[in-house]
XYZ file of C-alpha atoms in Angstrom:
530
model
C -14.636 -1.195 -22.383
C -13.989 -4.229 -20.082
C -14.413 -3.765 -16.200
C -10.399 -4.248 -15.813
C -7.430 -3.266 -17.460
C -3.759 -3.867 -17.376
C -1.046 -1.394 -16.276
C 2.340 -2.157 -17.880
C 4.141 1.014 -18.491
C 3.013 4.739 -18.096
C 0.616 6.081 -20.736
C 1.275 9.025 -22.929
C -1.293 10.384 -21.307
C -4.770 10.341 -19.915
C -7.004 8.019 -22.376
C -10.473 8.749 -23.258
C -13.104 7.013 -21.173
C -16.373 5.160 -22.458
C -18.920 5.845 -20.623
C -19.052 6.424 -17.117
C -16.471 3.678 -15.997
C -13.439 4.709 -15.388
C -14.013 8.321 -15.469
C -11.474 9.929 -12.772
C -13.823 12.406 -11.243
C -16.390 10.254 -10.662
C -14.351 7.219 -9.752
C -13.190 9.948 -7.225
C -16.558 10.761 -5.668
C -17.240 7.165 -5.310
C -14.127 6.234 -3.339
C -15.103 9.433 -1.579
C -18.517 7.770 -0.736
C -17.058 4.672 0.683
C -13.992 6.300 2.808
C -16.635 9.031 4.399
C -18.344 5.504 6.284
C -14.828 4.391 7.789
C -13.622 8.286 8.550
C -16.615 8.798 10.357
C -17.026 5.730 12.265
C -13.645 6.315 13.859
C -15.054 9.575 15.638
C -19.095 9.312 16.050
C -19.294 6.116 17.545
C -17.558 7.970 20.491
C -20.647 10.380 21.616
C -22.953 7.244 21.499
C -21.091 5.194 24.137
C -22.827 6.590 27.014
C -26.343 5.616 25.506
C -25.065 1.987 24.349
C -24.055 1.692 28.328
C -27.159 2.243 29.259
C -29.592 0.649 27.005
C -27.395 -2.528 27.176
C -26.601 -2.514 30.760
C -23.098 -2.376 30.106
C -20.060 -1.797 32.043
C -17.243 0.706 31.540
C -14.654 -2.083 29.733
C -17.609 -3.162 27.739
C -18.228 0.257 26.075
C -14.407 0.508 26.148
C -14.447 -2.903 23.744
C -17.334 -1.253 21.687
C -14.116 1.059 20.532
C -11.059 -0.768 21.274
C -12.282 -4.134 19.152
C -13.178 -1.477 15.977
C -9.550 -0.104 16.154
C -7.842 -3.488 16.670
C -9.003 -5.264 13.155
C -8.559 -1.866 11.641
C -5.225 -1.362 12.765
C -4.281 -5.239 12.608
C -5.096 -5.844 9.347
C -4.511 -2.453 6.723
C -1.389 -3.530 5.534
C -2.572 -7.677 5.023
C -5.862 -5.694 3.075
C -3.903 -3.615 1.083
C -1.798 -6.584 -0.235
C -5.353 -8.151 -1.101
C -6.356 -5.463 -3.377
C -2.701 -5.617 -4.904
C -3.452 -9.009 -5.675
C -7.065 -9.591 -6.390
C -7.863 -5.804 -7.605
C -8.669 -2.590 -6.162
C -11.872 -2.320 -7.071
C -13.038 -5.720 -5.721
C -11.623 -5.573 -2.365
C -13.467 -1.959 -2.006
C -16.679 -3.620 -2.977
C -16.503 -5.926 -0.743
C -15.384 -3.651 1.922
C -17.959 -1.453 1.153
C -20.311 -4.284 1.484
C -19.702 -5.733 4.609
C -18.767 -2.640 6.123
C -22.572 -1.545 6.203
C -23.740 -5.011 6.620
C -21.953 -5.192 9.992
C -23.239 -1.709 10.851
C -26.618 -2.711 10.177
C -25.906 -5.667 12.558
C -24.691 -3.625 15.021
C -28.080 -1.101 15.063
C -29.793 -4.818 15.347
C -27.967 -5.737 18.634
C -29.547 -6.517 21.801
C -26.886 -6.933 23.906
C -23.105 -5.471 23.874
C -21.203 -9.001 23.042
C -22.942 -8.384 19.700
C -21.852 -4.826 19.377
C -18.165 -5.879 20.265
C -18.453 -8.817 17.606
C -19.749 -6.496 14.766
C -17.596 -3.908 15.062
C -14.636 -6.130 14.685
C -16.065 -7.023 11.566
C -16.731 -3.431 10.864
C -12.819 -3.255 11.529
C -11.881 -5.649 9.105
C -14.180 -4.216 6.436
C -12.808 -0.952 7.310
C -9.505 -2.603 6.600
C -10.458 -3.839 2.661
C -11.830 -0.272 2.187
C -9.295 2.059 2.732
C -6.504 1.194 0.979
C -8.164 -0.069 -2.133
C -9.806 3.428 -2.152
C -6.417 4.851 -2.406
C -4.969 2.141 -4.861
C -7.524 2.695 -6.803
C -6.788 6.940 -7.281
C -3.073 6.069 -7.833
C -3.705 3.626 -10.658
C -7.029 6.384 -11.836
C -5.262 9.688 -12.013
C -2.170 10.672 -13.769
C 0.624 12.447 -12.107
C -0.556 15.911 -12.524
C -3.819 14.964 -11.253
C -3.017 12.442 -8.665
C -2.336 15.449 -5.617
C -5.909 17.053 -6.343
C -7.572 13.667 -5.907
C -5.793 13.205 -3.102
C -6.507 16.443 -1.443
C -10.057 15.601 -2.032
C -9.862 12.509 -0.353
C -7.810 14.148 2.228
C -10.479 16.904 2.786
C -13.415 14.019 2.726
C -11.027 12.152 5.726
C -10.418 14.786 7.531
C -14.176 16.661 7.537
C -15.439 13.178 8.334
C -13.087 12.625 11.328
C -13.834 16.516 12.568
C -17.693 16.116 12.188
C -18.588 12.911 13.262
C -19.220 13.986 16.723
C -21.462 16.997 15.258
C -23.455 14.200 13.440
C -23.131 11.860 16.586
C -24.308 14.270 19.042
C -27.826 15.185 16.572
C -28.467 11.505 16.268
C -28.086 10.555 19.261
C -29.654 13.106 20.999
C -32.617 13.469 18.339
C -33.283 9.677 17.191
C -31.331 6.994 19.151
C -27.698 5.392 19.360
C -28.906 3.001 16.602
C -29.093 5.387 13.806
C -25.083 6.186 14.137
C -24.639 2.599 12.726
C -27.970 2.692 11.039
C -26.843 5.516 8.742
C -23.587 3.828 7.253
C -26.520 1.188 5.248
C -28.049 3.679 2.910
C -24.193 5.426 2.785
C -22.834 1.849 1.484
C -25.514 0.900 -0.921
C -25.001 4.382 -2.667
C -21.331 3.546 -2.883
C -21.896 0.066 -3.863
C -24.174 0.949 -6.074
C -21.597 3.743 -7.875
C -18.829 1.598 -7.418
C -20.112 -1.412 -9.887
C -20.796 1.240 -12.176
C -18.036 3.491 -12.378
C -14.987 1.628 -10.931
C -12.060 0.534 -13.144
C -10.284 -2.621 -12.142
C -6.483 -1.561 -12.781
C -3.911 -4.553 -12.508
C -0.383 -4.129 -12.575
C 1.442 -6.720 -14.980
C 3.945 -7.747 -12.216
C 0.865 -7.855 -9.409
C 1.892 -10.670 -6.380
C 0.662 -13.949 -7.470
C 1.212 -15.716 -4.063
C 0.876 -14.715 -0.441
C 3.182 -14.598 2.107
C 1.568 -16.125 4.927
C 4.541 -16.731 7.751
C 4.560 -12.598 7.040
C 1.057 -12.201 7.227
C 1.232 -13.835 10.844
C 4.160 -12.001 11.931
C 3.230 -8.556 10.699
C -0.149 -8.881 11.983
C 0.954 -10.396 15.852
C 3.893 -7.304 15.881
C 0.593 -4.940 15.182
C -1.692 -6.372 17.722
C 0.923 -6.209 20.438
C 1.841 -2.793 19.735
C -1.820 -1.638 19.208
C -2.514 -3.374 22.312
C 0.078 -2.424 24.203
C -1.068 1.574 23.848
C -4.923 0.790 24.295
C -3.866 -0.640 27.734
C -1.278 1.202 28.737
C -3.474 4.284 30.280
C -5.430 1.547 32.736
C -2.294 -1.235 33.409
C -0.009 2.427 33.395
C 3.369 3.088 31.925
C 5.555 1.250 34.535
C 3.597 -1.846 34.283
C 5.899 -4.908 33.205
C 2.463 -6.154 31.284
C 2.876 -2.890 28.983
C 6.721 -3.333 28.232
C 6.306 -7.284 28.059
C 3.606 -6.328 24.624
C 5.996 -3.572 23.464
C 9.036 -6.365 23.575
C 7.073 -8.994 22.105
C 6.031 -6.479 19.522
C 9.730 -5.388 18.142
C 10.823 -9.514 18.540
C 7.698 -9.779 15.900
C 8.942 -6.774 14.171
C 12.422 -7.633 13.519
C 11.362 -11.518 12.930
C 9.067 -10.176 10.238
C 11.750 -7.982 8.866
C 14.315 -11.214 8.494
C 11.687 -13.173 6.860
C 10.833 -10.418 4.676
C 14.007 -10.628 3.148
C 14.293 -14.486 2.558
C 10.401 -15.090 0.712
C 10.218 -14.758 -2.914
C 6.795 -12.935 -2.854
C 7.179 -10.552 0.261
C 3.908 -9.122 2.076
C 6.065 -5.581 2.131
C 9.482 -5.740 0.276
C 11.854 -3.741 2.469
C 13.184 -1.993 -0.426
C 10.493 0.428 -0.638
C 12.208 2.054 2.893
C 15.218 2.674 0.518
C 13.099 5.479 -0.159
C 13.811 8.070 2.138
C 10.391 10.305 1.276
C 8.666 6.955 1.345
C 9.617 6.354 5.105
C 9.348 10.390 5.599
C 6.084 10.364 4.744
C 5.451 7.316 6.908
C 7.350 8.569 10.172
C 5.544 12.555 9.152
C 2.321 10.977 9.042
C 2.373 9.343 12.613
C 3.517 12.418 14.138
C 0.741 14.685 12.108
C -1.978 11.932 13.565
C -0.080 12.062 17.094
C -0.438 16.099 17.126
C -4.009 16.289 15.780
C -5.117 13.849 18.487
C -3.192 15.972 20.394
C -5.661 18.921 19.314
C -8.657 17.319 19.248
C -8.868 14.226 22.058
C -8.955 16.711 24.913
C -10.700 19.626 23.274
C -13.833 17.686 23.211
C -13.348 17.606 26.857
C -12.746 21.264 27.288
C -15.790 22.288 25.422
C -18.761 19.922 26.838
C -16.840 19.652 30.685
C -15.638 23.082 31.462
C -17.549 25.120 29.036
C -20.752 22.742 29.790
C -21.770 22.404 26.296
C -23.783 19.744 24.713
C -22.059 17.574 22.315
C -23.886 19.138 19.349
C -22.848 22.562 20.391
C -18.963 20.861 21.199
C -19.392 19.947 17.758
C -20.382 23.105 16.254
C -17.693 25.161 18.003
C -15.219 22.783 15.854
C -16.688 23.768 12.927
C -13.484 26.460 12.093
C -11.471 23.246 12.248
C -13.486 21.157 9.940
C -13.937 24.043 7.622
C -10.067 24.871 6.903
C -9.647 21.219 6.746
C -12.861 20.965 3.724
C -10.986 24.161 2.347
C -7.474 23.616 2.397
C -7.405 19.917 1.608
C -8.034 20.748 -2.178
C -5.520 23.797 -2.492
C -3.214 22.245 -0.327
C -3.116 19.382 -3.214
C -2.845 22.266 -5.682
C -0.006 23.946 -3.893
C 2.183 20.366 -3.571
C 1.648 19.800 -7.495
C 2.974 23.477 -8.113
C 5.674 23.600 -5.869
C 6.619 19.427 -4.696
C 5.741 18.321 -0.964
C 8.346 19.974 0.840
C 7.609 23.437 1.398
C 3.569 22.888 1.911
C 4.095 19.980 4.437
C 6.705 21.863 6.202
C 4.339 24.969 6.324
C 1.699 22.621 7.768
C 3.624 21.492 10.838
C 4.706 24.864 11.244
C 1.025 26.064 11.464
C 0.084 23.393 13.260
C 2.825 23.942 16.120
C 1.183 27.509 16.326
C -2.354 26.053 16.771
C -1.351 23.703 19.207
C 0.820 26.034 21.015
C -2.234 28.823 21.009
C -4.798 25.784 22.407
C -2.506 25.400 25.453
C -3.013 29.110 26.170
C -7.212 27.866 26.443
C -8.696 29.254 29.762
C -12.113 27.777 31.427
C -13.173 31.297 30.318
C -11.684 31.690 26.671
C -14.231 33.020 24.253
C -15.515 31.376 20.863
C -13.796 34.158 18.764
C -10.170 32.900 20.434
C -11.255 29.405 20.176
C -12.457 29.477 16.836
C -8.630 31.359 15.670
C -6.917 28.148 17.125
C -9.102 25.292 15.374
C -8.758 27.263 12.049
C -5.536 27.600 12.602
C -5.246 23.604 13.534
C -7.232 22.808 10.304
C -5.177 24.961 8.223
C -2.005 23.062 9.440
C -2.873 19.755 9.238
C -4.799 19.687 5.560
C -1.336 20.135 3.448
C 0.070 16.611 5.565
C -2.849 14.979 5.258
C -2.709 15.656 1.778
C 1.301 15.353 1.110
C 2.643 12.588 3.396
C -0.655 10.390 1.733
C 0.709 11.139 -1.851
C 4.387 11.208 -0.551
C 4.236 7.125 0.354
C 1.517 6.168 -2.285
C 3.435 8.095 -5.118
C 6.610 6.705 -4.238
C 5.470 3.299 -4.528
C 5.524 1.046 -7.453
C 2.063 0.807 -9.223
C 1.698 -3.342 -8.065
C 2.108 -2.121 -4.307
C -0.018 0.762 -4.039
C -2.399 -1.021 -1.993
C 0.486 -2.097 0.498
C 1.461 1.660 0.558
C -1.639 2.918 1.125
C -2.000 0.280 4.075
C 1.204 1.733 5.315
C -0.276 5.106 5.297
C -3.873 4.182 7.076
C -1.721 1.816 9.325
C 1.142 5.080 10.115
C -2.406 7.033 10.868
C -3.591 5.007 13.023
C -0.713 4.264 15.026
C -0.385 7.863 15.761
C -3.855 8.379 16.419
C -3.230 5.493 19.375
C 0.189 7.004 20.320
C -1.068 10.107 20.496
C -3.844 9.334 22.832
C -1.765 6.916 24.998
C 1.028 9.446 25.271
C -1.117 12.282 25.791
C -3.135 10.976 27.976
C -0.419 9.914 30.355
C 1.101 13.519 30.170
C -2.131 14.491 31.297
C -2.484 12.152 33.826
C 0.733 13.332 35.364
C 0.070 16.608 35.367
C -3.019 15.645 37.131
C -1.744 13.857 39.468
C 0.856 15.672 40.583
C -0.928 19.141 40.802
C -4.269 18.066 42.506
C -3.338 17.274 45.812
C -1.628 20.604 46.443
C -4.412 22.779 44.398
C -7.205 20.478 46.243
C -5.439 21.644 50.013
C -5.019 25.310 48.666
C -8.272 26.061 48.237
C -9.207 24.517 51.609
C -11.138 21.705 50.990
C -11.203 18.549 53.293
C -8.424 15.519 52.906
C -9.251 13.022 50.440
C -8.388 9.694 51.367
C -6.065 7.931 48.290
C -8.741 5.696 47.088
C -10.597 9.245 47.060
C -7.916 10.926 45.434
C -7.058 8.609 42.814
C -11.222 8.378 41.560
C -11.229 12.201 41.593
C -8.002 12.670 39.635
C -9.673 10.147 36.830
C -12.506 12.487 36.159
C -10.657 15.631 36.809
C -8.444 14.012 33.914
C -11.425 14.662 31.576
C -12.535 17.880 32.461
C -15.299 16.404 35.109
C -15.440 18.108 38.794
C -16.139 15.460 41.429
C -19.126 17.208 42.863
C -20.852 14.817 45.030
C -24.740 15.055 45.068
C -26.427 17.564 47.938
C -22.763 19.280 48.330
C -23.177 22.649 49.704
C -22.889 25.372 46.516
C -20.212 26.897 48.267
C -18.028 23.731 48.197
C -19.258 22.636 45.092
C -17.885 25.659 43.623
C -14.549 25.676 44.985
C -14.060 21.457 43.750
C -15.359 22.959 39.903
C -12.896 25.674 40.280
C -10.105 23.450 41.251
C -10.913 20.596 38.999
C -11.188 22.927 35.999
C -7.806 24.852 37.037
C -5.900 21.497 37.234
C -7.456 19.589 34.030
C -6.515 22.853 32.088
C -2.988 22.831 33.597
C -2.154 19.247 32.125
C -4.421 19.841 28.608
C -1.758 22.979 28.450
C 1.427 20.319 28.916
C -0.618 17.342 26.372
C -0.850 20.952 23.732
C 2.575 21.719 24.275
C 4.078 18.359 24.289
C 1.928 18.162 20.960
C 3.314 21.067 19.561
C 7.040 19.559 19.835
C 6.089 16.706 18.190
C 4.893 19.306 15.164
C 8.218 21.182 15.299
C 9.849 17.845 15.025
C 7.989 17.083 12.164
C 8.934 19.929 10.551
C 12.262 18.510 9.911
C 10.944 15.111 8.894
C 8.826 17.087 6.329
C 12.424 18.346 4.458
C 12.820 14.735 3.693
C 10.171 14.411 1.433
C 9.628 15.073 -2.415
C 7.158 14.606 -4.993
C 6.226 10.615 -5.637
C 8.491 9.165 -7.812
C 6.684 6.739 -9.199
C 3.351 9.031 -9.447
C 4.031 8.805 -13.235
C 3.030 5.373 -13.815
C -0.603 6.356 -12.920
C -3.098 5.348 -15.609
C -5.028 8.421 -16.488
C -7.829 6.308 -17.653
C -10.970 9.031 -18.432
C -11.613 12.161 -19.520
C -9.648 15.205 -17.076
């Protein structure tokens, strides 16, 4: 058997495979492989920022870049990435993906001073960008319909365990070997998936692939993205009111609507705008921004909570989420089961439902809430959010023709990580709010001395994280009175962010009844033995 092969119409049904190439189960784990590297870089690099400050003698914005640069490619370029793969072939674009995806984490474990971590991980970024929707291309054009929901609730459960346990992993590293080995460990990670993917990987081509780019789209979609993307990564420090922050959200929906009338003019679009005629296609886009908005919502200040008012390390932070990672590494796989038995509708809807609970039992979280209570929350969280992770992903892919399933599953990573950033602006400002409203009054309440503004406004920052401003040699008494006060208020707004989180869930509900099984799902090419 040749490395590629040519989709034209659905097979009868899943064709034998020679060999190991092509196989669906293993073409599975190997996709698997690859996706773990990007899931988990979005999460662990997080818990080694503190140690890249210091060892490079960087400032706050720096470390802030070793993040914000990542995201930016990522987010900027899914959608331009996906279209690659459409065009060139799935399995290509993930090999090179792979590739330079562990080259530039190498790089990055190599660096001696933070301008070269910034510059790598935008590579990583882009890398990241060729990865993940080829990964997902390549399952719709691997599986046949009645597989296609399973392999996606694998991949689902591989996502989200990676996302929920990087800072576990993060934390040992870190803490045991050095900030180095949290890039250091994606090389070995991408040779094994390099090394699987020549072997097993199927190219899969469409017979009416894009021949030709669209390059005035390219440019627009991608300068709409980065003003939006940057718009939310700024808006917590330039603030909400800013003129800078709405003058990046105009510019981004001029770019946005210029893109759209182009769209509709060029013979070869980047996305044709008939796929939104689809109304479970642009369900499962809109369901899976809010699903990324309310996990961020569960998880962004949670971290917080556990290592800043419980005091725990970030290993032990990490551990404590382990309920949450588990349901996800559970329910990922049935909840792909469960959408192939009964359609999307009913499991996704039962998600957001469950996760609405969660979120609404997390704002109830007290600085002296036990594990047990804890632990009921994050399963429940994990529970909620496998069957949307699952179902929204199959939802936009599966309603997409096979020659565009790279754009659509660029749509999906680029929905997720738009929600992941709107949750976390959002959020965060709710939080900040709360903050700053309630501090001043709890501050005089309990007695302590006037803070000046300029005092006010740097305690409010770390009380917004969980952090009491306890200056050094301050009497215990006092000490304990600014901890009580700083945990009282930061739990006061993380209630709000939960709550505001769980509307966004209930809203999603609704979105979910818009969905149904991918209509398109059937043009798979089972190619292997099931």
């Amino acid at each position: 058997m040749t490395s590629q092969t040519t989709v034209d119409a659905p097979p009868s049904g899943p064709q034998p495979a020679a060999g190991l190439r092509g196989h669906p189960w293993l073409t599975l784990i190997t996709v698997a492989v690859g996706v773990m590297m990007v899931a988990l870089d979005g999460t662990i690099v997080a818990i080694a920022n503190p140690a890249i400050r210091d060892d490079l003698n960087a400032s706050f914005a720096d470390v802030q870049w070793v993040s914000n640069a990542y995201f930016l490619a990522l987010a900027v370029t899914l959608i331009t990435a996906g279209k690659l793969g459409d065009r060139f072939g799935h399995r290509q674009t993930f090999l090179i993906g792979v590739t330079g995806f562990a080259a530039a984490s190498g790089a990055i474990g190599l660096s001696g001073s933070i301008t070269a971590v910034i510059v790598f991980r935008v590579f990583q970024g882009l890398f990241g960008a060729l990865l993940m929707p080829a990964a997902l291309g390549v399952l719709r054009a691997t599986f046949p319909a009645e597989k296609l929901n399973m392999a996606i609730g694998v991949w689902g459960m591989v996502i989200g365990a990676s996302t929920a346990g990087g800072p576990i992993l993060g934390g040992v590293l870190v803490e045991h070997v050095n900030w180095q080995s949290v890039f250091f460990i994606n090389v070995p990670v991408g040779v094994l998936a390099l090394l699987l993917g020549t072997l097993i990987l199927l190219d899969h081509r469409a017979e009416n692939a894009p021949r030709s780019f669209d390059l005035p789209g390219i440019a627009l979609l991608s300068g709409a993205m980065f003003c939006l993307v940057w718009a939310l990564i700024k808006a917590p420090a330039w603030g909400w009111g800013d003129g800078r922050t709405w003058l990046f959200i105009a510019g981004s929906a001029v770019l946005f609507a210029l893109f759209s009338f182009w769209e509709t003019k060029v013979a070869e679009p980047l996305i044709p705008l008939g796929l939104f005629r689809s109304v479970a296609l642009s369900a499962g886009v809109v369901l899976m921004v809010l699903m990324a908005i309310a996990f961020m919502g569960g998880l962004f200040f949670v971290t917080f909570y556990l290592q800043n008012v419980h005091g725990m390390s970030p290993v032990k932070a990490g551990a404590h989420l382990l309920p949450l990672t588990g349901m996800m590494i559970i329910g990922s796989p049935l909840a792909g089961s469960a959408i192939t038995q009964l359609g999307p509708r009913i499991p996704l809807a039962f998600g957001m439902a469950v996760t609405a609970v969660a979120l609404y039992g997390m704002s109830t979280l007290e600085s002296d809430t036990g594990s047990g209570v804890m632990s009921l929350w994050f399963a429940l969280l994990g529970l909620g959010l496998a069957p949307v992770m699952v179902g929204a992903t199959e939802v936009i892919v599966g309603n997409a023709p096979l020659e565009l399933s790279g754009v659509a599953g660029g749509l999906q990573q680029a929905a997720m990580q738009i929600g992941s950033s709107l949750g976390t602006a959002v959020l965060g400002a709710v939080m900040a709010s709360k903050v700053d409203s309630e501090l001043p009054g709890n501050w005089a309440g309990a007695g302590l001395p006037k803070l000046t503004p300029d005092q006010l406004d740097k305690a409010s920052e770390a009380v917004q994280v969980g952090v009491a401003p306890v200056a050094k040699g301050m009497p215990e008494p006092v000490a304990a009175k600014i901890t009580a006060v700083a945990h009282d208020t930061f739990l006061s707004g993380m209630s709000l962010a939960s709550l505001v989180a769980a509307g966004v869930a209930v809203a999603a509900i609704f979105v979910a009844l818009l969905t149904k099984r991918g209509a398109n799902a059937e043009a798979g090419a089972g190619v292997g033995h099931i």
